[in-house]
GROMACS .gro file of C-alpha atoms in nm:
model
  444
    1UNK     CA    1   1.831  -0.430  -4.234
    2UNK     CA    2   1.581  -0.151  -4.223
    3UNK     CA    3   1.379  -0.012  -3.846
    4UNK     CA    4   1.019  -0.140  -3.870
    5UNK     CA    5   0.803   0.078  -3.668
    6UNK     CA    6   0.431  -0.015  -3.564
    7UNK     CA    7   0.216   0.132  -3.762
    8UNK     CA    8   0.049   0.453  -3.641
    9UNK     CA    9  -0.267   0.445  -3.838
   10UNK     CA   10  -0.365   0.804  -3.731
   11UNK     CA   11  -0.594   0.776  -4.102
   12UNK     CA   12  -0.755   0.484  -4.042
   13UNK     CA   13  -1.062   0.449  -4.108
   14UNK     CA   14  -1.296   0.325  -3.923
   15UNK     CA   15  -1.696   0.248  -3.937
   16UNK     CA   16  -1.762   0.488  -3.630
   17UNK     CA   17  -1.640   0.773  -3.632
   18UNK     CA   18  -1.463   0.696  -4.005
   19UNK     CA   19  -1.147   0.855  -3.886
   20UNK     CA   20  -0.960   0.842  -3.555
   21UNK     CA   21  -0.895   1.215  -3.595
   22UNK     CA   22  -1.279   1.286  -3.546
   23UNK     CA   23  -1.257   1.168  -3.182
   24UNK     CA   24  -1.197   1.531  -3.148
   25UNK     CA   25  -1.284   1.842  -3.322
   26UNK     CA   26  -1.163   2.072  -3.570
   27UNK     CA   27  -0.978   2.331  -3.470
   28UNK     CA   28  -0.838   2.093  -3.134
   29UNK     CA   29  -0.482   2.125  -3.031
   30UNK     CA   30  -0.485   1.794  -3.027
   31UNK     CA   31  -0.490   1.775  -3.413
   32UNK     CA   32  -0.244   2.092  -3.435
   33UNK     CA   33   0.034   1.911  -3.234
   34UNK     CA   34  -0.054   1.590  -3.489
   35UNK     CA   35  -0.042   1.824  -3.792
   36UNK     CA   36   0.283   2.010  -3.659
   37UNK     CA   37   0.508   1.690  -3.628
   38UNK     CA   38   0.398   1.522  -3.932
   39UNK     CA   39   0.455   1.834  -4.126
   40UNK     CA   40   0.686   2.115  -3.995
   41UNK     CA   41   0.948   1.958  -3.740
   42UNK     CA   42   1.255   1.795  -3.822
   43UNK     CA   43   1.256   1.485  -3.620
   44UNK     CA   44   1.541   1.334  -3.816
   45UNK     CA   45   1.794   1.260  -3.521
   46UNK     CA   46   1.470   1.120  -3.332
   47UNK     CA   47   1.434   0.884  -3.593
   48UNK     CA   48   1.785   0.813  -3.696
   49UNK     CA   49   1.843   0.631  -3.341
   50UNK     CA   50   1.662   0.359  -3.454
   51UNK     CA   51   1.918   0.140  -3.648
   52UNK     CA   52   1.857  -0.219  -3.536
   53UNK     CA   53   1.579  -0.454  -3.756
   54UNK     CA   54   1.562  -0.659  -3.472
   55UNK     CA   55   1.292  -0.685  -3.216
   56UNK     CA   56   0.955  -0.619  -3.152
   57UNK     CA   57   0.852  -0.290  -3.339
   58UNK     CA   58   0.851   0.046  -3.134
   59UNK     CA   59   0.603   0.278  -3.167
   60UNK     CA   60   0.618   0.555  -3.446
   61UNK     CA   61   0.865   0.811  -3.287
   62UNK     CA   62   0.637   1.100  -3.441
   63UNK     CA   63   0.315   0.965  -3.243
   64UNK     CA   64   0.557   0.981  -2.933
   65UNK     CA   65   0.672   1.312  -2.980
   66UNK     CA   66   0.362   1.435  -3.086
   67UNK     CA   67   0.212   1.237  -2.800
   68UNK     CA   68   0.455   1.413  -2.539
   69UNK     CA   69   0.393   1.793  -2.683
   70UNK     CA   70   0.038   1.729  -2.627
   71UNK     CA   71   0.114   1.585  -2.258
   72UNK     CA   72   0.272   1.925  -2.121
   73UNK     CA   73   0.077   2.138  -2.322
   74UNK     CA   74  -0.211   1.986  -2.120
   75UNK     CA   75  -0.052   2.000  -1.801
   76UNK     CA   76   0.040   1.629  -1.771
   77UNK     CA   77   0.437   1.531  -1.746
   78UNK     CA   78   0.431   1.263  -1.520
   79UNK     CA   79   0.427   0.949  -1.747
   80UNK     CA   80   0.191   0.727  -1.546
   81UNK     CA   81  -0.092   0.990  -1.584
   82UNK     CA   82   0.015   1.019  -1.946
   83UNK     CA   83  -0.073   0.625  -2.020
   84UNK     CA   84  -0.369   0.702  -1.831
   85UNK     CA   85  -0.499   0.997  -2.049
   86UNK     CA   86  -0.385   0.738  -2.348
   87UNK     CA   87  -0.694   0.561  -2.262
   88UNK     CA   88  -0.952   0.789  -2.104
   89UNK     CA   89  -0.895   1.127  -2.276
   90UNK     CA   90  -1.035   1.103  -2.693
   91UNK     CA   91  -0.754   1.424  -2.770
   92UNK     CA   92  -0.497   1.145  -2.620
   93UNK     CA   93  -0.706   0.831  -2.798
   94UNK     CA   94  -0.678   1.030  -3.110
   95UNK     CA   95  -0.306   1.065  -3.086
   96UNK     CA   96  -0.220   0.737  -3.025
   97UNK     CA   97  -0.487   0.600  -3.263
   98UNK     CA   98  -0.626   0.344  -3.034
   99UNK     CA   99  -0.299   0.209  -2.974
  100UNK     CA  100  -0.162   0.322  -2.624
  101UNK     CA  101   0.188   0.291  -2.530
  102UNK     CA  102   0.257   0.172  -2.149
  103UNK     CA  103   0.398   0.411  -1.918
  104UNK     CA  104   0.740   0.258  -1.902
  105UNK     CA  105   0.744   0.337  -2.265
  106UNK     CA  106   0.677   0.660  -2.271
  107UNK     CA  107   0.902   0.706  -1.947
  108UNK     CA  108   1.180   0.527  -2.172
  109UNK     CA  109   1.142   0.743  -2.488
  110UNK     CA  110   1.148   1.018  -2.294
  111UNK     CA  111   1.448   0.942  -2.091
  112UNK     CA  112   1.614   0.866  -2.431
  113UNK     CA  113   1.556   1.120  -2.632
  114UNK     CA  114   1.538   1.370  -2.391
  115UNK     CA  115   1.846   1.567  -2.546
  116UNK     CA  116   1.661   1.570  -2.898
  117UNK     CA  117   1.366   1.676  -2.767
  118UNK     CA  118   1.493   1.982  -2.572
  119UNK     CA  119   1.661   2.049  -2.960
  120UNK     CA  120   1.289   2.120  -3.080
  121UNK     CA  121   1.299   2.418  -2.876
  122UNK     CA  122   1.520   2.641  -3.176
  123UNK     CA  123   1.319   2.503  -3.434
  124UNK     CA  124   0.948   2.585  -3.283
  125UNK     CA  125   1.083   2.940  -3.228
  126UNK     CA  126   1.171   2.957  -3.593
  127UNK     CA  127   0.852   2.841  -3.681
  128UNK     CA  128   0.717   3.150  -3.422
  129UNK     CA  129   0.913   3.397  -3.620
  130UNK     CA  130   0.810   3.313  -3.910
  131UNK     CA  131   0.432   3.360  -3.810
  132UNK     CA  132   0.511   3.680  -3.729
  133UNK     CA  133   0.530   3.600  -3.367
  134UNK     CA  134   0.891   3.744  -3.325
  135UNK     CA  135   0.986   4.114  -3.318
  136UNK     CA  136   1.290   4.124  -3.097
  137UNK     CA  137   1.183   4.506  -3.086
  138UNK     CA  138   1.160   4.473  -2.672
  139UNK     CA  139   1.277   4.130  -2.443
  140UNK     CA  140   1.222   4.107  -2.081
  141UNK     CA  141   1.432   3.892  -1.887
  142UNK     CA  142   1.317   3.686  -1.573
  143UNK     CA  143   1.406   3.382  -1.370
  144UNK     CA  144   1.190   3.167  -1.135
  145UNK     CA  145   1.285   2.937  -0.872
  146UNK     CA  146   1.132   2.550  -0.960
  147UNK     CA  147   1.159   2.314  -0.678
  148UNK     CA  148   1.410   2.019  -0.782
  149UNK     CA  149   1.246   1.621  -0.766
  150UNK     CA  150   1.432   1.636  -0.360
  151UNK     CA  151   1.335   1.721  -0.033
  152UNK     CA  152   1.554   2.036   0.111
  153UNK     CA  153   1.504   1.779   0.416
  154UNK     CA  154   1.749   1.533   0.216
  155UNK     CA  155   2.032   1.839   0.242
  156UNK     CA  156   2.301   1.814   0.450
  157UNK     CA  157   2.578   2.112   0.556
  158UNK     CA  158   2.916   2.064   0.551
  159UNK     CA  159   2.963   2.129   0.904
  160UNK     CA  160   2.687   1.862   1.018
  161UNK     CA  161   2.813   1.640   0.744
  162UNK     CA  162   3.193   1.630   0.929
  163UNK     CA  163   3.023   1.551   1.302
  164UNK     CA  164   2.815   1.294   1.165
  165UNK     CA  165   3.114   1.138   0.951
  166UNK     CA  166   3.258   1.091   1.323
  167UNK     CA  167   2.965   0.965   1.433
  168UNK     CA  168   2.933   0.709   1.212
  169UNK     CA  169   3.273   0.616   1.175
  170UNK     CA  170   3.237   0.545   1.553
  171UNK     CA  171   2.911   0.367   1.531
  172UNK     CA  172   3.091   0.146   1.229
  173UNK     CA  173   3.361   0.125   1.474
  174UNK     CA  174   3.180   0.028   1.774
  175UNK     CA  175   2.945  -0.225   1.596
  176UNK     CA  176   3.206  -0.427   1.382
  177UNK     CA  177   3.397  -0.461   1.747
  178UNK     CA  178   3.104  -0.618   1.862
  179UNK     CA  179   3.008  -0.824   1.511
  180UNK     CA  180   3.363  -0.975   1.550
  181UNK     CA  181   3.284  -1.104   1.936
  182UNK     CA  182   2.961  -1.252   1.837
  183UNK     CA  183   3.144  -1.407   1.521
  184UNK     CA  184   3.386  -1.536   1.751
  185UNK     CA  185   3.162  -1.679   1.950
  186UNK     CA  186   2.890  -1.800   1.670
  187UNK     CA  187   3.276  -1.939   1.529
  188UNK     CA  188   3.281  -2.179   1.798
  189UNK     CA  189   2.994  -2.336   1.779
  190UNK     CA  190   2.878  -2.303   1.409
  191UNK     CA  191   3.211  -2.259   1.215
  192UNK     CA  192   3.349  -1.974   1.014
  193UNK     CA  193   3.108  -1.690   0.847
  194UNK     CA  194   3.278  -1.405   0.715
  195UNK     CA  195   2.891  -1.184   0.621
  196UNK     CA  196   2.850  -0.868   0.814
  197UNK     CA  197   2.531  -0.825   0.959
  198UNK     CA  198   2.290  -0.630   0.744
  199UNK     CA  199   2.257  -0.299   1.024
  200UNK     CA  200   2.621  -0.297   0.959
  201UNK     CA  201   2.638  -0.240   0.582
  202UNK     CA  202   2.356   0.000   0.661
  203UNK     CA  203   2.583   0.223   0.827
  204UNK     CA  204   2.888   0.203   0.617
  205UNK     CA  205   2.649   0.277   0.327
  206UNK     CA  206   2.469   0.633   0.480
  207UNK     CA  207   2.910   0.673   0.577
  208UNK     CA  208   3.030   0.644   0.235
  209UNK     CA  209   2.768   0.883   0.079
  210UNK     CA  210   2.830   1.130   0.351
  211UNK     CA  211   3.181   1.145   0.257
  212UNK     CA  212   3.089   1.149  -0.157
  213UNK     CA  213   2.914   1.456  -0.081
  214UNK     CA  214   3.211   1.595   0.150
  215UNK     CA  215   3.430   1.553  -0.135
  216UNK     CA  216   3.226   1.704  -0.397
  217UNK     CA  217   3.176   2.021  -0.176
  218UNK     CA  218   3.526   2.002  -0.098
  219UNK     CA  219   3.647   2.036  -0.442
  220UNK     CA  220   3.350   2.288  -0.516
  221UNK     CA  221   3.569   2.484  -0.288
  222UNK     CA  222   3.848   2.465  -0.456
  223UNK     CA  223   3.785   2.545  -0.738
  224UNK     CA  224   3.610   2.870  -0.697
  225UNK     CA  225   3.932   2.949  -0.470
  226UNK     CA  226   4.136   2.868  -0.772
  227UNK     CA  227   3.905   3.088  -0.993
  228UNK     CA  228   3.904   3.384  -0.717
  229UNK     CA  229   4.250   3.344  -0.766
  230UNK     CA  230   4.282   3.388  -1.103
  231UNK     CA  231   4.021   3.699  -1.126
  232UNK     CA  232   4.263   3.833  -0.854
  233UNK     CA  233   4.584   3.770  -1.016
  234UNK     CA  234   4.428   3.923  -1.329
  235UNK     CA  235   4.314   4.262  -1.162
  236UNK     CA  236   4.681   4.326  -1.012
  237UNK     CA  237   4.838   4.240  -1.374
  238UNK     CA  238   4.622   4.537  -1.516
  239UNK     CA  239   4.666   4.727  -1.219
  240UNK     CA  240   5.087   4.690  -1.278
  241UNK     CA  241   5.023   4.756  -1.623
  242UNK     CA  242   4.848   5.136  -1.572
  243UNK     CA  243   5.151   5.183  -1.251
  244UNK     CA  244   4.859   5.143  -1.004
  245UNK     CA  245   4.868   5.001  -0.647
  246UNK     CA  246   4.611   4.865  -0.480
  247UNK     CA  247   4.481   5.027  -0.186
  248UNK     CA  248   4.442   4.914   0.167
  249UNK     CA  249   4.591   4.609   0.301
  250UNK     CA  250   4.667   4.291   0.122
  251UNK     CA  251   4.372   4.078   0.117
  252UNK     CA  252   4.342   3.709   0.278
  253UNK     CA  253   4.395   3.410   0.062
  254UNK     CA  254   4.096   3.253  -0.026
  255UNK     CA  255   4.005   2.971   0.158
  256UNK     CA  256   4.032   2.630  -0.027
  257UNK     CA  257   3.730   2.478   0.290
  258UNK     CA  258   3.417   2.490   0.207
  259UNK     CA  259   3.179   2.702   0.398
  260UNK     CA  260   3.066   2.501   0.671
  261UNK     CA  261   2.684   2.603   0.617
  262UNK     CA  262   2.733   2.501   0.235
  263UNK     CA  263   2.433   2.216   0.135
  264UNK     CA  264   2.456   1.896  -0.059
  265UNK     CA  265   2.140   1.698  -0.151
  266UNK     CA  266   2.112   1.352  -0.104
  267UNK     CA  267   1.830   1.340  -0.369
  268UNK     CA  268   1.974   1.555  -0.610
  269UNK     CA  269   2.300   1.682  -0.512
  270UNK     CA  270   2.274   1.957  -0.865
  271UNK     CA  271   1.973   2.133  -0.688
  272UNK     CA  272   2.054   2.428  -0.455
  273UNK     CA  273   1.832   2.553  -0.142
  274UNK     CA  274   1.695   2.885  -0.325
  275UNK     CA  275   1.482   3.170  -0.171
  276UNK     CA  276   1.144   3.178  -0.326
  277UNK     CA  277   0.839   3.363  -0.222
  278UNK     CA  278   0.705   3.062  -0.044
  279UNK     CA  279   1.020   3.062   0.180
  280UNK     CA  280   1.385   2.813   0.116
  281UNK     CA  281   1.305   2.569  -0.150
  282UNK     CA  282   1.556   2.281  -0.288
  283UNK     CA  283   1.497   2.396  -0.657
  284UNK     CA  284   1.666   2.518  -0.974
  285UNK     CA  285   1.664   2.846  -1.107
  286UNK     CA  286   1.480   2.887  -1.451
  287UNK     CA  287   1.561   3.192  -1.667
  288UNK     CA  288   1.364   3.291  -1.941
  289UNK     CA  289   1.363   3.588  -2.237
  290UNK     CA  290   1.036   3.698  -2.356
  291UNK     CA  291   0.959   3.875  -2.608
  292UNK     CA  292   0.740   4.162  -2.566
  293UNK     CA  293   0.528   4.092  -2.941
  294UNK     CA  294   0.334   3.787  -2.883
  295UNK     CA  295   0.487   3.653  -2.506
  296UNK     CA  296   0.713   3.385  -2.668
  297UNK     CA  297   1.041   3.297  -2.514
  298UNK     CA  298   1.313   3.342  -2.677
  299UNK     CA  299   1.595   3.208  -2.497
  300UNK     CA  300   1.580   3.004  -2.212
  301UNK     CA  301   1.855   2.865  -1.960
  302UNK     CA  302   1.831   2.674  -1.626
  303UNK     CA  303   2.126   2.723  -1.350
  304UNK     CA  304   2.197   2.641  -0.994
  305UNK     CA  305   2.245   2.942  -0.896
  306UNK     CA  306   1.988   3.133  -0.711
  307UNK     CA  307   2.140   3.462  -0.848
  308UNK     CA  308   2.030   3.585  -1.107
  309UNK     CA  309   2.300   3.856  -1.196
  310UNK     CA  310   2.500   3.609  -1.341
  311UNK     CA  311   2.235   3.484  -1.664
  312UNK     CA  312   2.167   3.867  -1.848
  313UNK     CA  313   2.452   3.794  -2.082
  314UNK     CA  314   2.382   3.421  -2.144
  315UNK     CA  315   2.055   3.549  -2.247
  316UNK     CA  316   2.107   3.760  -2.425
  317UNK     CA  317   2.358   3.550  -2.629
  318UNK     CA  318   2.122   3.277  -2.617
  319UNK     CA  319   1.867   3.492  -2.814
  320UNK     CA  320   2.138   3.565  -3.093
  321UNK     CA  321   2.229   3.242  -3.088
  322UNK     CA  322   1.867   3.109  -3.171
  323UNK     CA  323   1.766   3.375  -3.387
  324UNK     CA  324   2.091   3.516  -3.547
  325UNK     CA  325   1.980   3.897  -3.446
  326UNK     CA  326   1.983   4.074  -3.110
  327UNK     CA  327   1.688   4.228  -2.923
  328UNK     CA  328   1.665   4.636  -2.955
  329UNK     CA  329   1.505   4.655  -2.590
  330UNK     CA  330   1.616   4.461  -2.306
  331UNK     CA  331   1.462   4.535  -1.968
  332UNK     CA  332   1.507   4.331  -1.625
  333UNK     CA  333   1.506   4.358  -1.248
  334UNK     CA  334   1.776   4.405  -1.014
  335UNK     CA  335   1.859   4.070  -0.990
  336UNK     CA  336   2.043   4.168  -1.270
  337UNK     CA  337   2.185   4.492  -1.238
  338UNK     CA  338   2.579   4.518  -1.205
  339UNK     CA  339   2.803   4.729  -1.371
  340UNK     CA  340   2.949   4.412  -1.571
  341UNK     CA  341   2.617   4.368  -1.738
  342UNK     CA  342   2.530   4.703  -1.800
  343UNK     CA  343   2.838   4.708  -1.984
  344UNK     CA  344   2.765   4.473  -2.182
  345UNK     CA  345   2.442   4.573  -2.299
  346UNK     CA  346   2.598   4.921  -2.408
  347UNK     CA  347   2.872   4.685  -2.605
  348UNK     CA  348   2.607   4.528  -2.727
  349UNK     CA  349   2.446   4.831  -2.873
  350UNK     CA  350   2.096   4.709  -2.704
  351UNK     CA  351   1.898   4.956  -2.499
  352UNK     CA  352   1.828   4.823  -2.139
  353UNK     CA  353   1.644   4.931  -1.879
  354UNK     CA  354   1.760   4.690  -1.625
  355UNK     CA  355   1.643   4.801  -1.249
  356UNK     CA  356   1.907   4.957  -1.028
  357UNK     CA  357   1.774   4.823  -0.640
  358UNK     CA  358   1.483   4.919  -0.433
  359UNK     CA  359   1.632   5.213  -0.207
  360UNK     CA  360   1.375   5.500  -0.245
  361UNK     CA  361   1.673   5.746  -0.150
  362UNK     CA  362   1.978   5.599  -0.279
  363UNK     CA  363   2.295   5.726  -0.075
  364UNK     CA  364   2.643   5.641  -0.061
  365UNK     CA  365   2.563   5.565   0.292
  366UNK     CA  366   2.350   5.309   0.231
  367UNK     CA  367   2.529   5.119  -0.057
  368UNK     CA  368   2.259   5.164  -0.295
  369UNK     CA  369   2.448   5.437  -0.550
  370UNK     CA  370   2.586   5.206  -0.748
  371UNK     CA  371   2.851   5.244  -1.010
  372UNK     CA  372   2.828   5.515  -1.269
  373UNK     CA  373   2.669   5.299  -1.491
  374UNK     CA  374   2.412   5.191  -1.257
  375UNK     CA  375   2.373   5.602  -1.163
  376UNK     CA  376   2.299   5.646  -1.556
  377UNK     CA  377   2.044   5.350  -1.588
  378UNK     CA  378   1.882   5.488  -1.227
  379UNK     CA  379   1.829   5.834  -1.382
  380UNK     CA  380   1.730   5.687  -1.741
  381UNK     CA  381   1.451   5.491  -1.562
  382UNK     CA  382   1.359   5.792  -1.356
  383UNK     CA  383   1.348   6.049  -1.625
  384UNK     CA  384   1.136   5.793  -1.852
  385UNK     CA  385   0.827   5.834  -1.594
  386UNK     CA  386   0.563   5.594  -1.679
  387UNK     CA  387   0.619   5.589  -2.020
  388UNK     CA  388   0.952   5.388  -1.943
  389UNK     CA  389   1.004   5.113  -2.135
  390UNK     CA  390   1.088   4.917  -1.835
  391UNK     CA  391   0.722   4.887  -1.750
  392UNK     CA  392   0.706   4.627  -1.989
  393UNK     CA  393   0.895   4.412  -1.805
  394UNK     CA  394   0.631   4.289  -1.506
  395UNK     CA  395   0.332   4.217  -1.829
  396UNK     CA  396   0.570   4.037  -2.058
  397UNK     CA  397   0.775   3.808  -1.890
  398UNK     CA  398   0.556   3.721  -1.556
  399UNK     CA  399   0.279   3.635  -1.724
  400UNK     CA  400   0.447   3.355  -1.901
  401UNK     CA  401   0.581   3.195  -1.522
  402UNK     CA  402   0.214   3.256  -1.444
  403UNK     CA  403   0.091   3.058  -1.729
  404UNK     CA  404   0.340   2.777  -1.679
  405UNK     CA  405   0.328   2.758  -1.327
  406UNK     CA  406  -0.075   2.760  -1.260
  407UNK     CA  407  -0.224   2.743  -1.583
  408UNK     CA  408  -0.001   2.410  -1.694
  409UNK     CA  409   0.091   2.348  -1.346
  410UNK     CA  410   0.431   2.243  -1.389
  411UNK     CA  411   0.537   2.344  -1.044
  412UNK     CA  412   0.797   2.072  -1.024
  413UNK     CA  413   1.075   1.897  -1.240
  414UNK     CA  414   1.022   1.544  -1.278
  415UNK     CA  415   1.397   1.450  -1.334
  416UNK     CA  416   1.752   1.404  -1.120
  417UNK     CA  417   2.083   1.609  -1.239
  418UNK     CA  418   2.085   1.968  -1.413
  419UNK     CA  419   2.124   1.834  -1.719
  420UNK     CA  420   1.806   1.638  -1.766
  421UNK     CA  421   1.640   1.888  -1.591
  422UNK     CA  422   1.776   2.143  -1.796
  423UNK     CA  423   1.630   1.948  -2.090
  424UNK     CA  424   1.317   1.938  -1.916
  425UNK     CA  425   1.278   2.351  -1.857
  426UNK     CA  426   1.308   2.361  -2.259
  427UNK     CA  427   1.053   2.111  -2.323
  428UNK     CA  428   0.838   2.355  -2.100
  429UNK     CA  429   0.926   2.627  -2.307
  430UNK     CA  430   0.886   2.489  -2.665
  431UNK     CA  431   0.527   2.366  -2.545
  432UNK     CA  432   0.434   2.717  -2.436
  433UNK     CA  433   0.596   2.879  -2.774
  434UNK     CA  434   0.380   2.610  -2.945
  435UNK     CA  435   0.045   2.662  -2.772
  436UNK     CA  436   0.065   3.050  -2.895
  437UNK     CA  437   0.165   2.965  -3.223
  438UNK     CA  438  -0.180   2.733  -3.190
  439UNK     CA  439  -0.368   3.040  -3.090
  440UNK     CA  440  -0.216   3.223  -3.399
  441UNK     CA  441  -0.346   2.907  -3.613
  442UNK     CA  442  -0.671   2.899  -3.434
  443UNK     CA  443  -0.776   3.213  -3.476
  444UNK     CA  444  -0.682   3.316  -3.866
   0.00000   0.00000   0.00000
């Protein structure tokens, strides 16, 4: 038996205005988000999901997703405000056709297609490049921290977590000695009842999720021992191999422990206490690669880690991924200078300009030389004056954060776990790649 949808009767007409679409006018992004999923986006796994005859019919999966596009490109995610715009706002009327879905719906679709919809991210850049939108001549590579759905006041350190394990384990202690006496007593007179009191559970409750996040930090621990390990073991096989030693004394074992000021989060225990410039934020760290043509992104990524060193060669492997054809350019800040990834972008045959560190005078004194890579790109970027190419970096890729973060104002993620959230920093990203392609569109 075959899906019935509701019908979206976007050309209805009607006696006032004859069409919904003329609730807004020409030229409205509104209509371009319509146009675009009706007509250029392939939302056959969207629509595939939807096996069962049974049941009440669900709205037409293109109306949602075209619904959704429209949300963030206006600034509204959250999916209350969303059902609210559904019936106040004639760009959202129009969309929905006079029929709005509830916010639980939209929260739903959302939630379960979430993976799909991050997908739309590859084709909308297609759709960019073949505008003309695309160049790859020169990519600038950023990240920005984006404070995580938690409070960094939910976080906990390992070293308070183990002191208030013992606390609590003595509270437990202390109060089920005492439960049992009153039971005993209460046993007397009223009979057997084996219930713990409610303050009880309470406790054992806040214990057990103290130790959950122990023993996730725990074997965080361990396995970045085991992988220091490894990197180790594979340093002294080369080393044996070219009849080297390694200098100096033996080094320690890594330590299996955790840190005892590592952080779990309550809230979100994927999110990481980050350094922004408004101070320690529990956020996630979104990376993005713009290209320097029109300002759309290219390749996009979301980690934990507040480092950025570690994302210039997902990047730039994203981009090739995505587009099948690497960038000539690629310029970015320290953050990601290291020797590793300067190597890579010479193996890559791409010309960076990736910032070597802030020391006006760089000595070997003060740590700043570098390796002789890092020497190389510090004397490239010197000798290129202002015409270096690494002056594009600050007006291509900022300018996007600056137009997500306080034009859109998506300041937050809405969702737990990196992976949604993950999902989420794409849908961000295919709504800004679409809203220049709608300037494109707009003005021709």
């Amino acid at each position: 038996m075959s899906k019935y949808f509701r019908p979206w009767n976007i050309d209805q007409t009607l006696l006032l205005p004859p069409n919904v679409q003329d609730f807004v006018p020409k030229g409205h992004v509104s209509r371009f988000m319509v146009d675009l999923v009706r007509e250029s986006l392939d939302l056959r796994e969207i629509m595939g999901s939807y096996v069962s005859g049974l049941g009440q019919p669900p709205f037409d999966p293109r109306m949602m997703v075209a619904l959704l596009l429209h949300s963030y490109a206006s600034g509204l995610y959250s999916s209350r405000r969303i059902a609210k715009a559904c019936r106040e706002r004639n760009d959202f009327v129009m969309i929905v056709a006079l029929d709005a879905p509830d916010f639980r719906t939209i929260s739903d679709f959302r939630k379960r297609h979430l993976k799909a919809l991050g997908a739309l991210f590859v084709q909308v850049l297609k759709l960019c490049e073949t505008a003309g939108l695309v160049k790859l001549g020169h990519v600038a590579l950023d990240g920005t921290k984006i404070k995580a759905n938690a409070s960094k006041h939910k976080a906990m350190s390992y070293e308070r977590m183990k002191k208030r394990e013992a606390e609590l384990k003595a509270e437990v202690a202390r109060m089920l000695a005492a439960a049992e006496a009153a039971d005993a007593s209460e046993d007397e007179t009223f009979g057997n009842s084996d219930e713990l009191p409610d303050w009880t559970v309470d406790k054992q409750k806040r214990l057990a999720k103290i130790q959950q996040a122990m023993a996730a930090l725990e074997a965080d621990a361990k396995l970045a021992a085991e992988e220091e390990r490894r990197i180790e073991a594979e340093k002294e096989q080369q080393r044996q191999a070219e009849g080297r030693k390694k200098p100096g004394k033996p080094a320690a074992l890594p330590s299996e422990e955790p840190n005892p000021k590592a952080q779990r989060n309550f809230t979100d225990p994927e999110s990481r206490i980050m350094k922004s410039k408004d101070g320690f934020v529990q956020a996630y760290n979104a990376q993005a690669a713009v290209d320097a043509h029109a300002q759309i992104i290219v390749a996009q990524e979301l980690t934990q880690h507040g480092s950025d060193q570690g994302q210039l060669v997902p990047l730039i492997e994203a981009i090739e991924s995505n587009l099948g054809r690497k960038p000539r350019q690629a310029s970015a800040d320290s953050g990601y200078c290291s020797e590793a990834n300067l190597e890579a972008l010479d193996t890559r045959s791409i010309d960076g300009y990736v910032a070597p560190g802030r020391a006006k005078h760089p000595t070997v004194a003060n740590g700043k030389v570098g390796g002789p890579l890092t020497q190389a790109m510090r004397k490239k970027i010197d000798d290129g004056g202002f015409e270096t190419p690494y002056r594009l970096r600050k007006q291509v890729v900022e300018p996007v954060f600056g137009q997500i973060k306080q034009a859109r104002g998506f300041r937050q993620f809405l969702l737990l776990g990196i992976e949604k959230v993950r999902a989420e920093w794409t849908m961000i990203c295919t709504v800004h790649n679409l809203l220049k392609l709608f300037n494109l569109a707009n003005a021709a």
